[in-house]
PDB file of C-alpha atoms in Angstrom:
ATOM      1  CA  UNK E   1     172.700 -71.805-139.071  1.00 78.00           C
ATOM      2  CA  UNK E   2     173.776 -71.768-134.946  1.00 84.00           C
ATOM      3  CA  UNK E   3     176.887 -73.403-134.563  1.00 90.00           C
ATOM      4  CA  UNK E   4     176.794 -75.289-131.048  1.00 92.00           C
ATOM      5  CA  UNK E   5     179.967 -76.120-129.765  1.00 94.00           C
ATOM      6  CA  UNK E   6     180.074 -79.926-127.669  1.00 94.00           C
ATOM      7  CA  UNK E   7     180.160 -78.379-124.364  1.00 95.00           C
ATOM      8  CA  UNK E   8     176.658 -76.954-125.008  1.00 96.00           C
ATOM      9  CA  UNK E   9     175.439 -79.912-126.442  1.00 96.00           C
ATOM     10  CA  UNK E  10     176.856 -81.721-123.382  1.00 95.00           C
ATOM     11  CA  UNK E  11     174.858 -79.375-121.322  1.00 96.00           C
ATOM     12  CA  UNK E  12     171.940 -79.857-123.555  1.00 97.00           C
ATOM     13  CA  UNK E  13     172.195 -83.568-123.601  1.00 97.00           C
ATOM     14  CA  UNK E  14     173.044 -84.330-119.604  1.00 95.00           C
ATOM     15  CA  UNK E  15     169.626 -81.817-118.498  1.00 95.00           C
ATOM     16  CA  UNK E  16     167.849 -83.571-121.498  1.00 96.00           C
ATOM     17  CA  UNK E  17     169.014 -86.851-119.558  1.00 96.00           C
ATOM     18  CA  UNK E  18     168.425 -85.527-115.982  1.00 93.00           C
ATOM     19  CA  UNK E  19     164.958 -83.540-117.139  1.00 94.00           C
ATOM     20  CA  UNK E  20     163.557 -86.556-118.407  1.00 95.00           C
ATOM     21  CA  UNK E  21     164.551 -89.025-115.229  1.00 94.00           C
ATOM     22  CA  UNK E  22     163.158 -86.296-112.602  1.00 93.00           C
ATOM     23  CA  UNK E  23     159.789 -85.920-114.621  1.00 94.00           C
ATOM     24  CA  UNK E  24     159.381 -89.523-115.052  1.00 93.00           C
ATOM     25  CA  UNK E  25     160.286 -89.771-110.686  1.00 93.00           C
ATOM     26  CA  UNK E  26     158.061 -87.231-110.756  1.00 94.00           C
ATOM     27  CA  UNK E  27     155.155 -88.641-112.497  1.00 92.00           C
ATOM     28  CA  UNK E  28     155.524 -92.492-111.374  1.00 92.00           C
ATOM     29  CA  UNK E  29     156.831 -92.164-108.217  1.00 92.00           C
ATOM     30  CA  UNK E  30     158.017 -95.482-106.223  1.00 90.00           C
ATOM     31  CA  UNK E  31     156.686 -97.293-109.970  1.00 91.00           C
ATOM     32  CA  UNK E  32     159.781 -95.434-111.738  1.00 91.00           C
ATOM     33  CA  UNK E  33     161.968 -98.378-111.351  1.00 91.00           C
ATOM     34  CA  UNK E  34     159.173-100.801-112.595  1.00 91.00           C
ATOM     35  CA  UNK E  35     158.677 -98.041-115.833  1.00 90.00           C
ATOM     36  CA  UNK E  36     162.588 -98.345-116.472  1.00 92.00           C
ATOM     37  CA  UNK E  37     162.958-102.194-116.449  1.00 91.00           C
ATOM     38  CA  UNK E  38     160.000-102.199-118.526  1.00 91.00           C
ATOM     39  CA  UNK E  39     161.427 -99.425-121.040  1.00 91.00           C
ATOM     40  CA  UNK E  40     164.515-101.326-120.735  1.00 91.00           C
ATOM     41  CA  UNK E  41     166.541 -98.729-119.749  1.00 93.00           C
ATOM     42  CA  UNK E  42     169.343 -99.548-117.035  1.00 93.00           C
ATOM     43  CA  UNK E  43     170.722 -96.783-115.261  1.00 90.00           C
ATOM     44  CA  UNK E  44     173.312 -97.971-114.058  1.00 92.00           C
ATOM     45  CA  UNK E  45     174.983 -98.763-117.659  1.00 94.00           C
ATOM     46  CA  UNK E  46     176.192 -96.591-120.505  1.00 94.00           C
ATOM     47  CA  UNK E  47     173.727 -95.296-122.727  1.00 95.00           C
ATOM     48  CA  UNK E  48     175.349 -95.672-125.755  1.00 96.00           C
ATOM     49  CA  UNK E  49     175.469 -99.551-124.805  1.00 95.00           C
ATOM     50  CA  UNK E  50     171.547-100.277-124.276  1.00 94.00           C
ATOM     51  CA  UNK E  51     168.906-100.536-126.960  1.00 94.00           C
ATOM     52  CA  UNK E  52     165.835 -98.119-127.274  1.00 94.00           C
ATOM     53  CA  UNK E  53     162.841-100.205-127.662  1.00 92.00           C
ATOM     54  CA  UNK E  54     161.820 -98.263-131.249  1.00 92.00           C
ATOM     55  CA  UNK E  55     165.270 -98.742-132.302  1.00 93.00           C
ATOM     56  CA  UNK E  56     169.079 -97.133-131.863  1.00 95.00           C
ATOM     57  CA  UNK E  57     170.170 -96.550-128.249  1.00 96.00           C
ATOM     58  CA  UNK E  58     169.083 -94.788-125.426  1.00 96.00           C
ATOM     59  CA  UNK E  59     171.977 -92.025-125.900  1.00 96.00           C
ATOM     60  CA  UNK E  60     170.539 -91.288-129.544  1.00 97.00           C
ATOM     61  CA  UNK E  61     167.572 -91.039-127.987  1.00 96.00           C
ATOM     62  CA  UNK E  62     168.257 -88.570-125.675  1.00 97.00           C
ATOM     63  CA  UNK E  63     170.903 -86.832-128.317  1.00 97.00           C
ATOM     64  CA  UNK E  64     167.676 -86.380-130.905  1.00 96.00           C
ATOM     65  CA  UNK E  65     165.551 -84.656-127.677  1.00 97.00           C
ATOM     66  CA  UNK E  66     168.765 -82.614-126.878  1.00 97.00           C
ATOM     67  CA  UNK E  67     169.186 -81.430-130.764  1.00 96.00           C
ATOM     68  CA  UNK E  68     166.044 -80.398-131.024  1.00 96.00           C
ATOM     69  CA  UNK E  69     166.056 -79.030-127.444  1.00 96.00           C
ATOM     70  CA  UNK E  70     169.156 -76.662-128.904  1.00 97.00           C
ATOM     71  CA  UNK E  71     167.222 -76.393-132.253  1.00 96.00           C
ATOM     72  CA  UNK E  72     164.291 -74.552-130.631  1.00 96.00           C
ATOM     73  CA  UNK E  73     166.138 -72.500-128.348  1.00 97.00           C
ATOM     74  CA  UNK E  74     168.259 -70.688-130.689  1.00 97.00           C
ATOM     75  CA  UNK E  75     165.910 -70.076-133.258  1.00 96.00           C
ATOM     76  CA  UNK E  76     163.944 -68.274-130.721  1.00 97.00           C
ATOM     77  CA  UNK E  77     166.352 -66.828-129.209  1.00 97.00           C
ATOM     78  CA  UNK E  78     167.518 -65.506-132.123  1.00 96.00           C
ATOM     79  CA  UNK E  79     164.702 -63.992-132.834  1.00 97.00           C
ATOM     80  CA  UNK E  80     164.555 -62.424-130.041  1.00 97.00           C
ATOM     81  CA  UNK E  81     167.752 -60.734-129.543  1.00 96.00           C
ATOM     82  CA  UNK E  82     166.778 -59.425-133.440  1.00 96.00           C
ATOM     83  CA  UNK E  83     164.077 -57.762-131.497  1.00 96.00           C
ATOM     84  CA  UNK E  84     166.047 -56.683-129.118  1.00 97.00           C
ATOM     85  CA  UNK E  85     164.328 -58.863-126.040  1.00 97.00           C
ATOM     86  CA  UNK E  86     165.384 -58.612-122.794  1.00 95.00           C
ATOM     87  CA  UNK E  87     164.478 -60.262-119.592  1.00 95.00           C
ATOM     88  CA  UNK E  88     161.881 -59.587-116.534  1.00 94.00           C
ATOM     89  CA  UNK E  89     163.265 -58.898-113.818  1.00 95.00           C
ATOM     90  CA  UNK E  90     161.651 -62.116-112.824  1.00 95.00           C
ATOM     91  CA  UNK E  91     163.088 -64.379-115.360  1.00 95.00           C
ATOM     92  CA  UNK E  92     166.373 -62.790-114.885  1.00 94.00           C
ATOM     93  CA  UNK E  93     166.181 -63.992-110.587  1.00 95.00           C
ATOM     94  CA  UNK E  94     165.003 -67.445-111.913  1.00 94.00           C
ATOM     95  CA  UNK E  95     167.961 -67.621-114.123  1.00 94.00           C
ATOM     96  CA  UNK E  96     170.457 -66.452-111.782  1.00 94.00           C
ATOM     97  CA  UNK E  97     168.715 -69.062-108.806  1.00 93.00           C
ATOM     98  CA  UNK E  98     169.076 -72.140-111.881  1.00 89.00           C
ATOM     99  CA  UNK E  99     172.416 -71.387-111.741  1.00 91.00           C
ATOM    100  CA  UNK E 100     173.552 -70.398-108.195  1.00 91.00           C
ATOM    101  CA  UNK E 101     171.662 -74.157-107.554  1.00 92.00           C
ATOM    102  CA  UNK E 102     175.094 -75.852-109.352  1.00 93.00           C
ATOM    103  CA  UNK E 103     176.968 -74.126-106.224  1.00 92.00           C
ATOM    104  CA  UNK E 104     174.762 -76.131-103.744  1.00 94.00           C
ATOM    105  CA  UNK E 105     174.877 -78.879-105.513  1.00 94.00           C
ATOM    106  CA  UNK E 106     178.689 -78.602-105.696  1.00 95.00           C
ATOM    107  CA  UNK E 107     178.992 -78.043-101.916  1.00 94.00           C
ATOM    108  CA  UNK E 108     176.731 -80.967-101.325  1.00 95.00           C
ATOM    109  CA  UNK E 109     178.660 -83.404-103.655  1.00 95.00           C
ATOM    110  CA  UNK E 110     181.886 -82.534-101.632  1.00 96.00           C
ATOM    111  CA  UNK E 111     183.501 -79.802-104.247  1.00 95.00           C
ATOM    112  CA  UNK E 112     184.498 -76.722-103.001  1.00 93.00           C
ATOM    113  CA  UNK E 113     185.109 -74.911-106.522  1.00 94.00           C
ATOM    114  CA  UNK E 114     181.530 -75.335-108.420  1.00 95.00           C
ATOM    115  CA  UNK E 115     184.127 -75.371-111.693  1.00 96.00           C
ATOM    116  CA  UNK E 116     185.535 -78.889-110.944  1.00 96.00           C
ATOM    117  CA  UNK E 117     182.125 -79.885-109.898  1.00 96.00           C
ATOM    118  CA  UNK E 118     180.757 -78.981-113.465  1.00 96.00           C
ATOM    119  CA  UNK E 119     183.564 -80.476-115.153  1.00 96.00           C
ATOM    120  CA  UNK E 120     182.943 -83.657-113.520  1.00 96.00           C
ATOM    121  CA  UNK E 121     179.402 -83.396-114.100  1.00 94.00           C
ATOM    122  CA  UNK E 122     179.041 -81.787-117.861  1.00 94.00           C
ATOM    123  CA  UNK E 123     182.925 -82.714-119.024  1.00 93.00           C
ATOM    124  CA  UNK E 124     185.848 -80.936-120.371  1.00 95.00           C
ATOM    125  CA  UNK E 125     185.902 -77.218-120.588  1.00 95.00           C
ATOM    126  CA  UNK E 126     182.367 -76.551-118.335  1.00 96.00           C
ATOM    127  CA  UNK E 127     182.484 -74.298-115.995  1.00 96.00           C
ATOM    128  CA  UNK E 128     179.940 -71.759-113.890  1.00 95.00           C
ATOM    129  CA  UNK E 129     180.112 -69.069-116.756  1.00 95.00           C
ATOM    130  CA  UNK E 130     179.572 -70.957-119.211  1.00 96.00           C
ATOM    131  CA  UNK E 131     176.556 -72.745-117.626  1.00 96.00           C
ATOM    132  CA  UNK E 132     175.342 -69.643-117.364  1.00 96.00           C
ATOM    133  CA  UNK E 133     175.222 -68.698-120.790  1.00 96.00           C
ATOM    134  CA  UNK E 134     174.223 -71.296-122.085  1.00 96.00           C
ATOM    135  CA  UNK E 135     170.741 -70.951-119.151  1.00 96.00           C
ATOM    136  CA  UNK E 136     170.666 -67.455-120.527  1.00 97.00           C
ATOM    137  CA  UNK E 137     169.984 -68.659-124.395  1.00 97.00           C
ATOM    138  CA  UNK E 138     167.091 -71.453-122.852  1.00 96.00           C
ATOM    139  CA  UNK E 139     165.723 -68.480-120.579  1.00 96.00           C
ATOM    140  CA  UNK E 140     165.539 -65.835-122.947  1.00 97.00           C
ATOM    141  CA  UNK E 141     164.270 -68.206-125.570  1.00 97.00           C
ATOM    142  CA  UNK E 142     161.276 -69.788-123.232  1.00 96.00           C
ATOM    143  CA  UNK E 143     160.321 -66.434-121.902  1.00 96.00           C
ATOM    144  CA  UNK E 144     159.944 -64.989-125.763  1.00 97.00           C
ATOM    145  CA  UNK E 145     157.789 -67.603-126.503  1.00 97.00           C
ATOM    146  CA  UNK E 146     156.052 -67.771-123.680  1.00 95.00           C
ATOM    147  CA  UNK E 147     155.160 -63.693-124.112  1.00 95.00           C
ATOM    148  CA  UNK E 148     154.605 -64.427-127.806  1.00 95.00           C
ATOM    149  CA  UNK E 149     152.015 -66.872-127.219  1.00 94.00           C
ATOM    150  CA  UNK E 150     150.087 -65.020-124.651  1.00 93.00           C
ATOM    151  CA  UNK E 151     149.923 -62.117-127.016  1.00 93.00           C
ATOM    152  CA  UNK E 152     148.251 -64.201-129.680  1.00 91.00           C
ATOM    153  CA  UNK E 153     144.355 -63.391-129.906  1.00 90.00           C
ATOM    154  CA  UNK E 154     141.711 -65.561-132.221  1.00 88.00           C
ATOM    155  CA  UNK E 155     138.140 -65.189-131.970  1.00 90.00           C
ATOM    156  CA  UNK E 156     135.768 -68.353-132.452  1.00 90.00           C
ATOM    157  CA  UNK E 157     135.518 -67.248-135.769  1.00 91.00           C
ATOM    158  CA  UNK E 158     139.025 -67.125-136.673  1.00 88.00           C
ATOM    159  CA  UNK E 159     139.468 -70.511-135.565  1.00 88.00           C
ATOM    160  CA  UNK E 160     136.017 -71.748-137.654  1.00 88.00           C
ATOM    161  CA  UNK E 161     137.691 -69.850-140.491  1.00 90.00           C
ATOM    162  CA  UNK E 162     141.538 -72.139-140.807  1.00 90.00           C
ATOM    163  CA  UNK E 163     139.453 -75.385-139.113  1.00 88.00           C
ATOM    164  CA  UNK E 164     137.039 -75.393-143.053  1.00 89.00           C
ATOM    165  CA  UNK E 165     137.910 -78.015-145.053  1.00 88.00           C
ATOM    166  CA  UNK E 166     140.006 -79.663-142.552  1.00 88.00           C
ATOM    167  CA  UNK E 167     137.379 -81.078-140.517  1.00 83.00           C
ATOM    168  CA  UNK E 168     139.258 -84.586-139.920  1.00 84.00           C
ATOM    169  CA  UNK E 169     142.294 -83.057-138.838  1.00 85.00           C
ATOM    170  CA  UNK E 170     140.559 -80.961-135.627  1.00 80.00           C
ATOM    171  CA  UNK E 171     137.389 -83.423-134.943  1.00 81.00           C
ATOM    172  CA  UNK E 172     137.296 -86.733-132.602  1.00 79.00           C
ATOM    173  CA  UNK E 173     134.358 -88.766-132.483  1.00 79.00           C
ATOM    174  CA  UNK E 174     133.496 -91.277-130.219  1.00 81.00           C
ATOM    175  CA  UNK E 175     131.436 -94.571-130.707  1.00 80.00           C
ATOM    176  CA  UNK E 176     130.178 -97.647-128.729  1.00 84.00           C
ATOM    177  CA  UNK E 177     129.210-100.659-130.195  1.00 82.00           C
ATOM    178  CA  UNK E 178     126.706-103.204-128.508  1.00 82.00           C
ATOM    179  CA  UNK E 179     126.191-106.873-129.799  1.00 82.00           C
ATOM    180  CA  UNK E 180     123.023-107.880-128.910  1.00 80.00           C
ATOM    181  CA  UNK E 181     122.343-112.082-129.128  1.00 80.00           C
ATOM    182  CA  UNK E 182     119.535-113.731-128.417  1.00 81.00           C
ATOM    183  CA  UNK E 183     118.763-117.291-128.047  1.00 81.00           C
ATOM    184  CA  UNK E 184     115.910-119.382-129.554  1.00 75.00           C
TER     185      UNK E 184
END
């Protein structure tokens, strides 16, 4: 029941964009380009105006990862602040270096107010502030979860216990086949 406004699904949807180009630098290197023809994804063109290869475009693509990107973070981060969940001290320097990182990178694109750097980056109505909140619902929500899940115990036994009766869904089995001819 969140209601996201469009400037926080623009900020959603350009990291979701940006996120997914670094990783994919990050992973293939000097071999991204190759991965990108071969994904048929064009950089250099509108999104909206270039096919995904399992159908729509490659801005619905990265709109369906940003919704669900939003999705997750305020359900958990609305569980949290039920719970009344704060920050490390940690997470809170990590949140305030994300964003302090849009002033360098306004400085280095030739902007000397970081606000008319995000508005030409994010659109319309961003600015520092509201960056910031909207790194402040993804933080909050990631380190909940991320405390959550390390506080989760099973023994081998629980895990036996949920995995009866569902044997295909947890098990992988492997198999090599020879043929074997022979000549007479």
């Amino acid at each position: 029941d969140q209601k996201v406004n469009s400037l926080v699904m623009n900020y959603y949807f350009n990291d979701t964009v940006r996120n997914t180009y670094n990783e994919w630098t990050s992973m293939y290197g000097t071999d991204t380009e190759m991965l990108l023809s071969i994904m048929q994804l064009d950089v250099t063109l509108p999104l909206d105006e270039q096919e995904h290869p399992e159908g729509g475009t490659w801005a619905e693509y990265f709109m369906n990862i940003a919704l669900e990107r939003a999705r997750a973070d305020y359900v958990t981060y609305n569980i949290a602040m039920s719970e009344g969940y704060t920050l490390s001290a940690e997470d809170n320097l990590n949140l305030e270096s994300n964003v302090n990182y849009k002033d360098l990178y306004a400085m280095y694109a030739g902007y000397t107010d970081v606000d008319d750097y995000m508005v030409a980056v994010y659109g319309p109505g961003a600015s520092r502030d509201s960056y910031y909140e909207y790194c402040k619902v993804s933080a909050i929500a990631s380190a909940y979860y991320n405390d959550y899940a390390e506080k989760l115990t099973y023994t081998d036994a629980d895990i036996r216990a949920y995995e009866a009766g569902k044997e295909t869904n947890y098990n992988a089995y492997n198999y090599v086949s020879y043929y074997l001819g022979y000549n007479m």
